[in-house]
Amino acid sequence: MTTTSCKAAFRSGRSKVFLLFFSALSLFSLSFAQVPEDALRFSSTGGGVGARAMGMGNAYIGVADDYTAVFWNPAGLAQMRRLEITGGIMNNGVNNDSYFLGNPLNSSTEKNSATSLNDLGFVFPFPTIRGSLVFAFGYSRVKDFTSVVDFNGFNARSSIIPSLYDNDPAYDIPYQVYLEDTTGYTPIRDSVNQSGEARESGGVGNWAFSGAMDVQKNLSFGITINLLTGSYNYIRNYLETDAKNKYQTFPWDFKKFYYDSNVSDDISGINAMFGVMYRLEDKARFGLTLKTPTSISIRESYTNSGQSVFDDNSGYQYSYTVDNNTYGVVSPWVFGFGASVIPVNGLLLAADIQYADWSQIQWKDNVDLENNPTNGNSAMKHLFRATTNVHVGGEFQIPGTGVSLRAGYYRDPSKFDGDPSSYDLTAVTGGVGILLQNDVLLDGAIAFGSMKTYHVNYIDYYGIDNSRTDETVKTTNVNFTISYRF
């Protein structure tokens, strides 16, 4: 009998001992491609809009005196008296130092970066007898998904193969590549070397339509309607090998297992932001913002593929694709307060806080996903928490020049309940503004961020994350904006 036919014959056998075991395991297998982290990814915003705001630590709710007010506080548009055209680009870089299973000897470093349009906008003040009436529209990139993680190390505790079991053979890759039998049984459960890399790319942009007016002297009100559009891409390449040649007995003479995933999402959505600003002459400004829940729709397709290699170098390949998987997410309300003061001529100080209760994230447009006991709406209420982001910054105009220097700091806490403070994103920022002519302003900014996090490759057959990568992520964001007022 040939190797292929022997393996096929073995797969037809029964192993009742493992039936109950794999029935329990199915509770941990992903019946859906979505997990709560997906809902959070599409609900939260990124590093902000505009080089001037970034240079000041994104403390801009109480400043908001240019086009980017449509993102930070639309009421701030009422301060503008001249037409403005603005555009900017941003580069987002990520450096990830990872430790597989917490072992510094299993360390890896990987980088990823992306450059994209940050904003392109137009501001139109309308003549009024008194007060102000201003409209603006444009595009702003509000979220960038650029990330990467790489790992490599020996795992004596578990293997990914049992965790991929599926009751439907069409989605059961280990079965299709002859690494488990018809009941899902496989002896390959530990003592393997695991390595892999996962990369994310894409982003979300707002098409903003905004207006503001003075309702009383020094008091303005504004609103922005945002239409969201974007894409998300995820690629994971995973390899598991019998590094110590533990699995030698036919037909489990396993040598290597490749497992690759590719996810592609089209994203659309809508929300609104309301803003209020009070100006205390030329000395201070106070802003309040309220962003409505964002209703997001995702159309997803994904492909999973696997390949087995045995000791005689024979092997099998299998893949499946799911197209047009659709679902939706509703983000929480976001409340913001900001203030800016001018203690002395040429010096501007600003501070913001933003509050959101992330336990209010909800799935929508997919009843099975909404009611899923592991990843559904009830589960997310216990997984996430409320957070308060704190942003502070300042700007100093060098006397006698057209140059402004900026600096800032912000802390955005982790949205997962129970995470330590080391999982918060913190960043220091700096920037410069140069008045090239009376009507042209060039702004540049850079932000250095850092945070700790971790990834779980899978939940093993005991329900434990026995393939975990602990990570220190450092980000470098560079933003350039040019504005013309006339």
Short mmCIF file of C-alpha atoms in Angstrom, two decimals:
data_model
loop_
_atom_site.label_atom_id
_atom_site.label_comp_id
_atom_site.label_asym_id
_atom_site.label_seq_id
_atom_site.Cartn_x
_atom_site.Cartn_y
_atom_site.Cartn_z
CA MET A 1 0.00 0.00 0.00
CA THR A 2 1.36 3.42 -0.88
CA THR A 3 1.99 6.15 1.70
CA THR A 4 -0.96 8.14 0.43
CA SER A 5 -3.42 5.25 0.58
CA CYS A 6 -2.24 4.22 4.07
CA LYS A 7 -2.86 7.71 5.38
CA ALA A 8 -6.24 7.84 3.71
CA ALA A 9 -7.17 4.50 5.24
CA PHE A 10 -6.11 5.67 8.69
CA ARG A 11 -8.22 8.82 8.39
CA SER A 12 -11.35 6.73 8.02
CA GLY A 13 -10.91 5.18 11.49
CA ARG A 14 -12.81 6.15 14.65
CA SER A 15 -11.39 7.27 17.98
CA LYS A 16 -14.24 7.59 20.49
CA VAL A 17 -11.89 8.57 23.27
CA PHE A 18 -11.37 11.93 21.61
CA LEU A 19 -14.96 12.65 20.59
CA LEU A 20 -15.83 14.38 23.86
CA PHE A 21 -12.46 16.10 23.87
CA PHE A 22 -12.94 17.70 20.49
CA SER A 23 -16.57 18.54 21.21
CA ALA A 24 -15.26 20.69 24.04
CA LEU A 25 -12.55 22.08 21.78
CA SER A 26 -15.15 23.26 19.30
CA LEU A 27 -16.24 25.85 21.86
CA PHE A 28 -12.89 27.55 21.34
CA SER A 29 -12.73 27.26 17.57
CA LEU A 30 -13.75 30.38 15.67
CA SER A 31 -17.10 29.73 14.05
CA PHE A 32 -16.80 33.31 12.78
CA ALA A 33 -13.84 35.18 11.40
CA GLN A 34 -14.64 38.01 13.82
CA VAL A 35 -13.47 38.46 17.40
CA PRO A 36 -13.99 41.45 19.76
CA GLU A 37 -10.59 42.86 18.75
CA ASP A 38 -12.02 43.36 15.25
CA ALA A 39 -14.86 45.47 16.64
CA LEU A 40 -12.37 47.61 18.57
CA ARG A 41 -10.06 47.98 15.56
CA PHE A 42 -12.82 49.52 13.44
CA SER A 43 -14.34 51.61 16.25
CA SER A 44 -11.31 53.52 17.53
CA THR A 45 -9.54 56.38 15.78
CA GLY A 46 -5.82 56.83 15.32
CA GLY A 47 -3.24 59.57 15.79
CA GLY A 48 -5.35 62.51 14.70
CA VAL A 49 -5.35 64.91 11.77
CA GLY A 50 -3.03 67.79 10.94
CA ALA A 51 0.64 68.47 11.60
CA ARG A 52 0.01 71.42 13.91
CA ALA A 53 -2.29 69.36 16.14
CA MET A 54 0.18 66.47 16.24
CA GLY A 55 3.05 68.76 17.18
CA MET A 56 0.97 69.94 20.15
CA GLY A 57 0.25 66.41 21.38
CA ASN A 58 -3.17 66.39 19.66
CA ALA A 59 -4.45 68.81 22.32
CA TYR A 60 -6.60 70.65 19.82
CA ILE A 61 -10.25 70.68 20.93
CA GLY A 62 -9.72 74.10 22.51
CA VAL A 63 -7.66 75.42 19.56
CA ALA A 64 -9.27 74.18 16.32
CA ASP A 65 -8.65 77.32 14.25
CA ASP A 66 -7.94 75.73 10.85
CA TYR A 67 -9.46 73.12 8.53
CA THR A 68 -8.72 70.25 10.94
CA ALA A 69 -11.42 71.68 13.22
CA VAL A 70 -13.79 69.43 11.26
CA PHE A 71 -12.09 66.52 13.07
CA TRP A 72 -11.21 68.07 16.46
CA ASN A 73 -14.04 70.53 17.15
CA PRO A 74 -16.21 71.86 14.31
CA ALA A 75 -17.24 74.89 16.38
CA GLY A 76 -13.69 76.16 15.96
CA LEU A 77 -14.35 76.81 12.26
CA ALA A 78 -16.26 79.93 13.27
CA GLN A 79 -12.91 81.56 14.10
CA MET A 80 -11.86 81.54 10.45
CA ARG A 81 -12.24 84.68 8.37
CA ARG A 82 -10.38 83.67 5.20
CA LEU A 83 -10.73 80.95 2.61
CA GLU A 84 -8.35 78.05 3.22
CA ILE A 85 -7.04 75.15 1.16
CA THR A 86 -4.95 72.61 3.02
CA GLY A 87 -3.36 69.25 2.37
CA GLY A 88 -1.01 66.93 4.19
CA ILE A 89 0.74 63.56 4.12
CA MET A 90 1.71 61.21 6.92
CA ASN A 91 4.17 58.36 7.34
CA ASN A 92 3.38 55.77 10.01
CA GLY A 93 6.22 53.50 11.13
CA VAL A 94 6.07 50.56 13.53
CA ASN A 95 8.90 48.71 15.25
CA ASN A 96 7.91 45.59 17.20
CA ASP A 97 10.24 43.76 19.62
CA SER A 98 8.58 40.47 20.50
CA TYR A 99 9.29 37.61 22.91
CA PHE A 100 7.75 34.25 22.15
CA LEU A 101 6.32 32.55 25.27
CA GLY A 102 7.96 35.25 27.38
CA ASN A 103 11.46 33.94 26.64
CA PRO A 104 14.03 36.65 25.80
CA LEU A 105 16.03 33.99 23.96
CA ASN A 106 13.11 33.72 21.52
CA SER A 107 13.17 37.40 20.59
CA SER A 108 12.40 38.94 17.20
CA THR A 109 12.31 42.45 15.79
CA GLU A 110 10.25 43.46 12.79
CA LYS A 111 9.31 46.76 11.12
CA ASN A 112 6.51 48.02 8.93
CA SER A 113 5.57 51.44 7.54
CA ALA A 114 3.08 53.18 5.27
CA THR A 115 2.74 56.64 3.73
CA SER A 116 -0.64 58.11 2.89
CA LEU A 117 -2.65 61.29 2.43
CA ASN A 118 -3.49 62.67 5.87
CA ASP A 119 -5.93 65.39 4.89
CA LEU A 120 -7.17 67.51 2.01
CA GLY A 121 -9.72 70.20 2.82
CA PHE A 122 -11.40 73.46 1.95
CA VAL A 123 -12.83 76.16 4.26
CA PHE A 124 -15.37 78.77 3.06
CA PRO A 125 -16.29 81.66 5.38
CA PHE A 126 -19.46 83.48 4.32
CA PRO A 127 -19.89 87.22 4.79
CA THR A 128 -22.22 88.09 7.67
CA ILE A 129 -23.39 91.37 9.20
CA ARG A 130 -22.10 90.16 12.54
CA GLY A 131 -20.81 86.91 13.95
CA SER A 132 -19.55 84.16 11.69
CA LEU A 133 -20.80 81.49 9.31
CA VAL A 134 -18.26 79.02 7.93
CA PHE A 135 -18.52 75.79 5.92
CA ALA A 136 -15.83 73.22 5.22
CA PHE A 137 -15.49 69.90 3.51
CA GLY A 138 -12.69 67.49 2.72
CA TYR A 139 -11.01 64.18 3.44
CA SER A 140 -9.08 63.13 6.53
CA ARG A 141 -7.39 59.80 7.21
CA VAL A 142 -8.42 59.02 10.77
CA LYS A 143 -7.13 55.48 11.23
CA ASP A 144 -4.06 53.60 10.01
CA PHE A 145 -3.84 49.84 10.47
CA THR A 146 -0.10 49.46 9.84
CA SER A 147 1.35 46.86 12.20
CA VAL A 148 3.61 43.80 12.26
CA VAL A 149 4.63 40.95 14.57
CA ASP A 150 7.25 38.25 14.06
CA PHE A 151 8.05 35.27 16.31
CA ASN A 152 10.14 32.11 16.39
CA GLY A 153 10.69 29.57 19.16
CA PHE A 154 10.20 26.06 20.50
CA ASN A 155 6.85 25.29 22.12
CA ALA A 156 6.90 22.27 24.43
CA ARG A 157 3.30 22.87 25.52
CA SER A 158 1.07 22.89 22.47
CA SER A 159 0.57 22.79 18.70
CA ILE A 160 -1.78 24.82 16.52
CA ILE A 161 -3.04 21.71 14.71
CA PRO A 162 -5.69 20.57 17.26
CA SER A 163 -7.03 24.12 17.58
CA LEU A 164 -7.92 24.20 13.87
CA TYR A 165 -10.41 21.36 14.12
CA ASP A 166 -13.77 22.10 12.48
CA ASN A 167 -16.91 19.93 12.37
CA ASP A 168 -17.25 20.80 8.69
CA PRO A 169 -14.46 19.03 6.76
CA ALA A 170 -14.49 21.81 4.15
CA TYR A 171 -13.06 24.16 6.78
CA ASP A 172 -10.91 21.61 8.59
CA ILE A 173 -7.45 22.18 7.11
CA PRO A 174 -5.55 19.62 9.28
CA TYR A 175 -8.00 16.93 8.12
CA GLN A 176 -7.59 17.94 4.49
CA VAL A 177 -3.78 17.77 4.68
CA TYR A 178 -3.78 14.41 6.55
CA LEU A 179 -2.74 15.64 10.00
CA GLU A 180 -5.88 14.42 11.80
CA ASP A 181 -8.46 11.68 11.35
CA THR A 182 -12.22 11.97 10.76
CA THR A 183 -12.93 12.55 14.46
CA GLY A 184 -10.38 15.32 14.69
CA TYR A 185 -7.85 13.22 16.58
CA THR A 186 -4.16 14.02 16.11
CA PRO A 187 -1.21 13.12 18.31
CA ILE A 188 0.56 16.32 17.27
CA ARG A 189 -0.19 18.36 20.36
CA ASP A 190 3.15 19.71 21.61
CA SER A 191 6.95 19.81 21.21
CA VAL A 192 7.09 21.75 17.96
CA ASN A 193 8.97 24.79 16.76
CA GLN A 194 6.61 27.64 15.86
CA SER A 195 7.40 30.67 13.76
CA GLY A 196 5.45 33.21 11.84
CA GLU A 197 4.78 36.76 10.80
CA ALA A 198 1.58 38.79 10.68
CA ARG A 199 1.18 42.14 8.93
CA GLU A 200 -1.72 44.57 8.88
CA SER A 201 -2.25 47.39 6.41
CA GLY A 202 -4.93 49.76 5.22
CA GLY A 203 -6.81 52.57 6.91
CA VAL A 204 -10.05 54.50 7.31
CA GLY A 205 -10.78 58.00 6.05
CA ASN A 206 -13.54 60.52 6.72
CA TRP A 207 -15.26 62.49 4.03
CA ALA A 208 -16.32 65.42 6.21
CA PHE A 209 -19.04 68.01 5.64
CA SER A 210 -18.93 70.65 8.35
CA GLY A 211 -20.41 74.00 9.33
CA ALA A 212 -20.11 76.44 12.21
CA MET A 213 -21.63 79.73 13.30
CA ASP A 214 -21.50 82.19 16.15
CA VAL A 215 -24.72 81.87 18.14
CA GLN A 216 -23.67 84.64 20.51
CA LYS A 217 -20.66 86.88 20.85
CA ASN A 218 -17.61 84.63 21.41
CA LEU A 219 -19.81 81.50 21.48
CA SER A 220 -19.91 79.21 18.47
CA PHE A 221 -21.59 75.95 17.54
CA GLY A 222 -20.55 73.51 14.84
CA ILE A 223 -21.39 70.14 13.37
CA THR A 224 -19.55 67.67 11.16
CA ILE A 225 -21.13 64.80 9.25
CA ASN A 226 -18.55 62.10 8.50
CA LEU A 227 -18.86 59.45 5.81
CA LEU A 228 -16.28 56.74 6.47
CA THR A 229 -14.60 54.62 3.84
CA GLY A 230 -11.56 52.42 3.94
CA SER A 231 -9.98 49.00 3.78
CA TYR A 232 -8.21 46.55 6.06
CA ASN A 233 -5.81 43.78 5.06
CA TYR A 234 -4.29 41.07 7.23
CA ILE A 235 -1.70 38.51 6.14
CA ARG A 236 -0.36 35.81 8.44
CA ASN A 237 2.25 33.21 7.49
CA TYR A 238 2.73 30.48 10.08
CA LEU A 239 5.08 27.48 10.19
CA GLU A 240 5.21 24.58 12.63
CA THR A 241 8.01 22.00 12.45
CA ASP A 242 8.91 18.78 14.21
CA ALA A 243 12.27 20.28 15.21
CA LYS A 244 13.19 17.44 17.60
CA ASN A 245 11.85 14.65 15.35
CA LYS A 246 9.31 13.52 17.94
CA TYR A 247 6.72 12.40 15.39
CA GLN A 248 8.29 9.50 13.48
CA THR A 249 5.68 6.74 13.58
CA PHE A 250 3.73 6.20 10.38
CA PRO A 251 1.23 7.63 9.53
CA TRP A 252 2.05 10.51 11.90
CA ASP A 253 5.55 11.01 10.50
CA PHE A 254 4.95 14.74 10.57
CA LYS A 255 7.73 17.13 9.51
CA LYS A 256 6.23 20.56 8.75
CA PHE A 257 2.89 22.34 8.69
CA TYR A 258 2.34 25.66 6.91
CA TYR A 259 -0.78 27.65 7.78
CA ASP A 260 -1.52 30.96 6.04
CA SER A 261 -4.39 33.42 6.42
CA ASN A 262 -5.38 36.39 4.30
CA VAL A 263 -8.22 38.75 5.28
CA SER A 264 -9.51 41.64 3.18
CA ASP A 265 -12.21 44.05 4.40
CA ASP A 266 -14.08 46.92 2.75
CA ILE A 267 -15.25 49.42 5.37
CA SER A 268 -17.95 52.07 5.28
CA GLY A 269 -19.77 54.03 7.95
CA ILE A 270 -21.28 57.27 9.17
CA ASN A 271 -21.19 59.42 12.29
CA ALA A 272 -21.61 63.01 13.40
CA MET A 273 -19.72 65.33 15.73
CA PHE A 274 -21.18 68.33 17.54
CA GLY A 275 -18.95 71.03 18.96
CA VAL A 276 -19.20 74.14 21.11
CA MET A 277 -16.48 76.74 21.66
CA TYR A 278 -16.37 79.74 23.97
CA ARG A 279 -13.67 82.34 23.38
CA LEU A 280 -12.57 84.56 26.22
CA GLU A 281 -11.39 87.50 24.15
CA ASP A 282 -7.86 86.67 22.93
CA LYS A 283 -6.69 84.96 26.12
CA ALA A 284 -8.47 81.59 26.36
CA ARG A 285 -10.73 79.19 24.51
CA PHE A 286 -12.86 76.33 25.82
CA GLY A 287 -14.29 73.55 23.68
CA LEU A 288 -16.79 70.75 24.14
CA THR A 289 -17.38 67.93 21.63
CA LEU A 290 -19.78 65.06 21.32
CA LYS A 291 -19.26 62.38 18.69
CA THR A 292 -22.19 60.10 18.02
CA PRO A 293 -21.77 56.33 17.77
CA THR A 294 -20.28 55.35 14.44
CA SER A 295 -22.34 52.85 12.45
CA ILE A 296 -19.82 50.77 10.51
CA SER A 297 -20.45 48.12 7.85
CA ILE A 298 -17.80 45.60 6.83
CA ARG A 299 -17.77 43.36 3.78
CA GLU A 300 -15.10 40.74 4.29
CA SER A 301 -13.44 37.97 2.34
CA TYR A 302 -10.78 35.66 3.71
CA THR A 303 -8.70 32.71 2.65
CA ASN A 304 -7.13 30.07 4.88
CA SER A 305 -4.66 27.59 3.46
CA GLY A 306 -2.47 24.81 4.79
CA GLN A 307 0.27 22.48 3.63
CA SER A 308 1.69 19.40 5.31
CA VAL A 309 5.13 17.87 4.73
CA PHE A 310 6.05 14.40 6.01
CA ASP A 311 9.42 12.78 6.68
CA ASP A 312 9.52 11.28 3.19
CA ASN A 313 8.93 14.81 1.81
CA SER A 314 5.47 13.91 0.56
CA GLY A 315 2.74 16.37 1.46
CA TYR A 316 -0.70 17.83 0.84
CA GLN A 317 -2.14 21.29 0.25
CA TYR A 318 -5.61 22.67 0.83
CA SER A 319 -7.25 26.09 0.96
CA TYR A 320 -10.72 27.58 1.17
CA THR A 321 -12.10 31.06 0.61
CA VAL A 322 -15.12 32.79 2.13
CA ASP A 323 -16.45 35.74 0.12
CA ASN A 324 -18.91 38.46 1.04
CA ASN A 325 -19.04 37.79 4.75
CA THR A 326 -20.87 40.87 6.07
CA TYR A 327 -21.32 42.30 9.54
CA GLY A 328 -21.40 45.64 11.30
CA VAL A 329 -20.09 47.44 14.38
CA VAL A 330 -21.49 50.31 16.42
CA SER A 331 -18.90 52.32 18.37
CA PRO A 332 -19.63 54.16 21.66
CA TRP A 333 -20.32 57.86 22.22
CA VAL A 334 -17.16 59.95 22.63
CA PHE A 335 -17.12 63.06 24.82
CA GLY A 336 -14.35 65.65 24.64
CA PHE A 337 -13.30 68.77 26.53
CA GLY A 338 -10.40 71.03 25.68
CA ALA A 339 -9.00 74.39 26.69
CA SER A 340 -6.24 76.65 25.47
CA VAL A 341 -4.73 79.74 27.07
CA ILE A 342 -2.26 82.43 26.04
CA PRO A 343 -0.46 83.36 29.30
CA VAL A 344 1.96 85.68 27.47
CA ASN A 345 2.15 86.93 23.92
CA GLY A 346 3.47 84.26 21.58
CA LEU A 347 2.88 81.29 23.93
CA LEU A 348 -0.11 78.97 23.57
CA LEU A 349 -0.82 76.15 26.04
CA ALA A 350 -3.53 73.53 25.48
CA ALA A 351 -4.99 70.42 27.11
CA ASP A 352 -7.71 67.91 26.13
CA ILE A 353 -9.51 64.98 27.66
CA GLN A 354 -11.68 62.50 25.78
CA TYR A 355 -13.94 59.93 27.41
CA ALA A 356 -15.57 56.84 25.89
CA ASP A 357 -17.07 53.69 27.38
CA TRP A 358 -15.76 50.95 25.09
CA SER A 359 -17.86 48.28 26.78
CA GLN A 360 -20.73 49.72 24.74
CA ILE A 361 -19.28 48.47 21.44
CA GLN A 362 -21.86 46.30 19.69
CA TRP A 363 -21.99 44.01 16.69
CA LYS A 364 -24.82 44.62 14.22
CA ASP A 365 -26.24 43.21 10.98
CA ASN A 366 -25.26 39.65 11.90
CA VAL A 367 -27.57 37.90 14.36
CA ASP A 368 -25.32 34.88 14.84
CA LEU A 369 -22.36 37.07 15.67
CA GLU A 370 -24.38 39.34 17.96
CA ASN A 371 -25.60 36.36 20.01
CA ASN A 372 -22.38 34.34 20.00
CA PRO A 373 -21.66 33.37 23.66
CA THR A 374 -17.89 33.73 23.27
CA ASN A 375 -17.51 36.80 21.04
CA GLY A 376 -20.96 38.38 20.99
CA ASN A 377 -22.34 41.60 22.41
CA SER A 378 -22.73 40.28 25.95
CA ALA A 379 -19.13 39.08 26.01
CA MET A 380 -17.79 42.45 24.86
CA LYS A 381 -19.43 44.23 27.80
CA HIS A 382 -17.04 42.34 30.08
CA LEU A 383 -13.98 42.56 27.85
CA PHE A 384 -13.70 46.33 27.37
CA ARG A 385 -13.77 49.33 29.73
CA ALA A 386 -14.23 53.09 29.77
CA THR A 387 -11.13 55.20 29.12
CA THR A 388 -10.10 58.83 29.42
CA ASN A 389 -7.43 60.05 27.01
CA VAL A 390 -5.26 62.94 28.18
CA HIS A 391 -3.44 65.24 25.71
CA VAL A 392 -1.33 68.31 26.52
CA GLY A 393 0.77 70.55 24.33
CA GLY A 394 2.07 73.99 23.59
CA GLU A 395 3.24 76.35 20.85
CA PHE A 396 5.76 79.18 20.99
CA GLN A 397 6.08 81.78 18.26
CA ILE A 398 9.65 83.02 17.96
CA PRO A 399 9.46 86.85 18.02
CA GLY A 400 10.34 88.60 14.80
CA THR A 401 10.13 85.44 12.72
CA GLY A 402 7.45 83.39 11.05
CA VAL A 403 8.50 80.29 12.96
CA SER A 404 6.53 78.47 15.68
CA LEU A 405 7.91 75.65 17.82
CA ARG A 406 5.60 72.99 19.29
CA ALA A 407 5.74 70.13 21.76
CA GLY A 408 3.26 67.79 23.39
CA TYR A 409 2.48 64.56 25.19
CA TYR A 410 -0.48 62.21 25.31
CA ARG A 411 -1.60 59.00 26.97
CA ASP A 412 -4.35 56.82 25.49
CA PRO A 413 -5.19 53.99 27.91
CA SER A 414 -5.76 50.43 26.76
CA LYS A 415 -9.41 49.75 26.16
CA PHE A 416 -9.24 46.16 27.48
CA ASP A 417 -10.51 45.67 31.01
CA GLY A 418 -7.75 44.62 33.39
CA ASP A 419 -4.79 45.71 31.26
CA PRO A 420 -1.94 47.30 33.24
CA SER A 421 -0.81 50.87 32.59
CA SER A 422 2.16 49.57 30.59
CA TYR A 423 -0.36 48.64 27.86
CA ASP A 424 -1.35 52.31 27.46
CA LEU A 425 -0.13 54.14 24.36
CA THR A 426 2.05 57.09 25.36
CA ALA A 427 3.71 59.52 22.99
CA VAL A 428 5.87 62.62 22.97
CA THR A 429 5.52 64.98 20.04
CA GLY A 430 7.28 67.91 18.49
CA GLY A 431 6.73 70.16 15.55
CA VAL A 432 7.47 73.37 13.74
CA GLY A 433 5.41 75.82 11.71
CA ILE A 434 6.96 78.13 9.13
CA LEU A 435 5.10 81.04 7.57
CA LEU A 436 6.56 80.92 4.07
CA GLN A 437 4.64 83.96 2.94
CA ASN A 438 1.76 85.91 4.43
CA ASP A 439 -0.64 83.38 2.95
CA VAL A 440 1.27 80.06 2.98
CA LEU A 441 2.02 78.01 6.11
CA LEU A 442 4.10 74.84 6.22
CA ASP A 443 3.74 72.62 9.31
CA GLY A 444 5.74 69.55 10.22
CA ALA A 445 5.42 67.24 13.21
CA ILE A 446 6.75 63.98 14.58
CA ALA A 447 5.38 61.70 17.32
CA PHE A 448 7.26 58.94 19.11
CA GLY A 449 4.92 56.45 20.75
CA SER A 450 5.34 53.25 22.73
CA MET A 451 3.20 50.59 24.34
CA LYS A 452 3.25 46.95 25.40
CA THR A 453 0.83 44.38 24.09
CA TYR A 454 0.59 40.70 23.22
CA HIS A 455 -0.84 38.39 20.58
CA VAL A 456 -2.27 34.91 21.02
CA ASN A 457 -1.74 32.68 17.99
CA TYR A 458 -4.51 30.31 19.06
CA ILE A 459 -6.29 28.89 22.09
CA ASP A 460 -5.15 25.31 22.63
CA TYR A 461 -7.27 22.27 23.40
CA TYR A 462 -7.13 23.04 27.14
CA GLY A 463 -8.49 26.53 26.53
CA ILE A 464 -5.12 28.14 27.31
CA ASP A 465 -3.12 30.68 25.31
CA ASN A 466 -0.06 28.43 25.10
CA SER A 467 1.33 30.20 22.04
CA ARG A 468 1.66 33.82 23.10
CA THR A 469 3.93 36.59 21.90
CA ASP A 470 4.64 39.48 24.28
CA GLU A 471 5.54 42.66 22.46
CA THR A 472 6.98 46.15 22.90
CA VAL A 473 5.68 48.34 20.11
CA LYS A 474 7.27 51.65 19.17
CA THR A 475 5.68 53.97 16.64
CA THR A 476 7.08 56.91 14.69
CA ASN A 477 4.58 59.14 12.93
CA VAL A 478 5.68 62.01 10.69
CA ASN A 479 3.21 64.55 9.32
CA PHE A 480 3.59 67.47 6.90
CA THR A 481 0.80 69.92 6.12
CA ILE A 482 0.71 72.94 3.82
CA SER A 483 -2.06 75.53 3.98
CA TYR A 484 -2.93 78.47 1.77
CA ARG A 485 -5.27 81.21 2.95
CA PHE A 486 -6.64 83.93 0.71
#
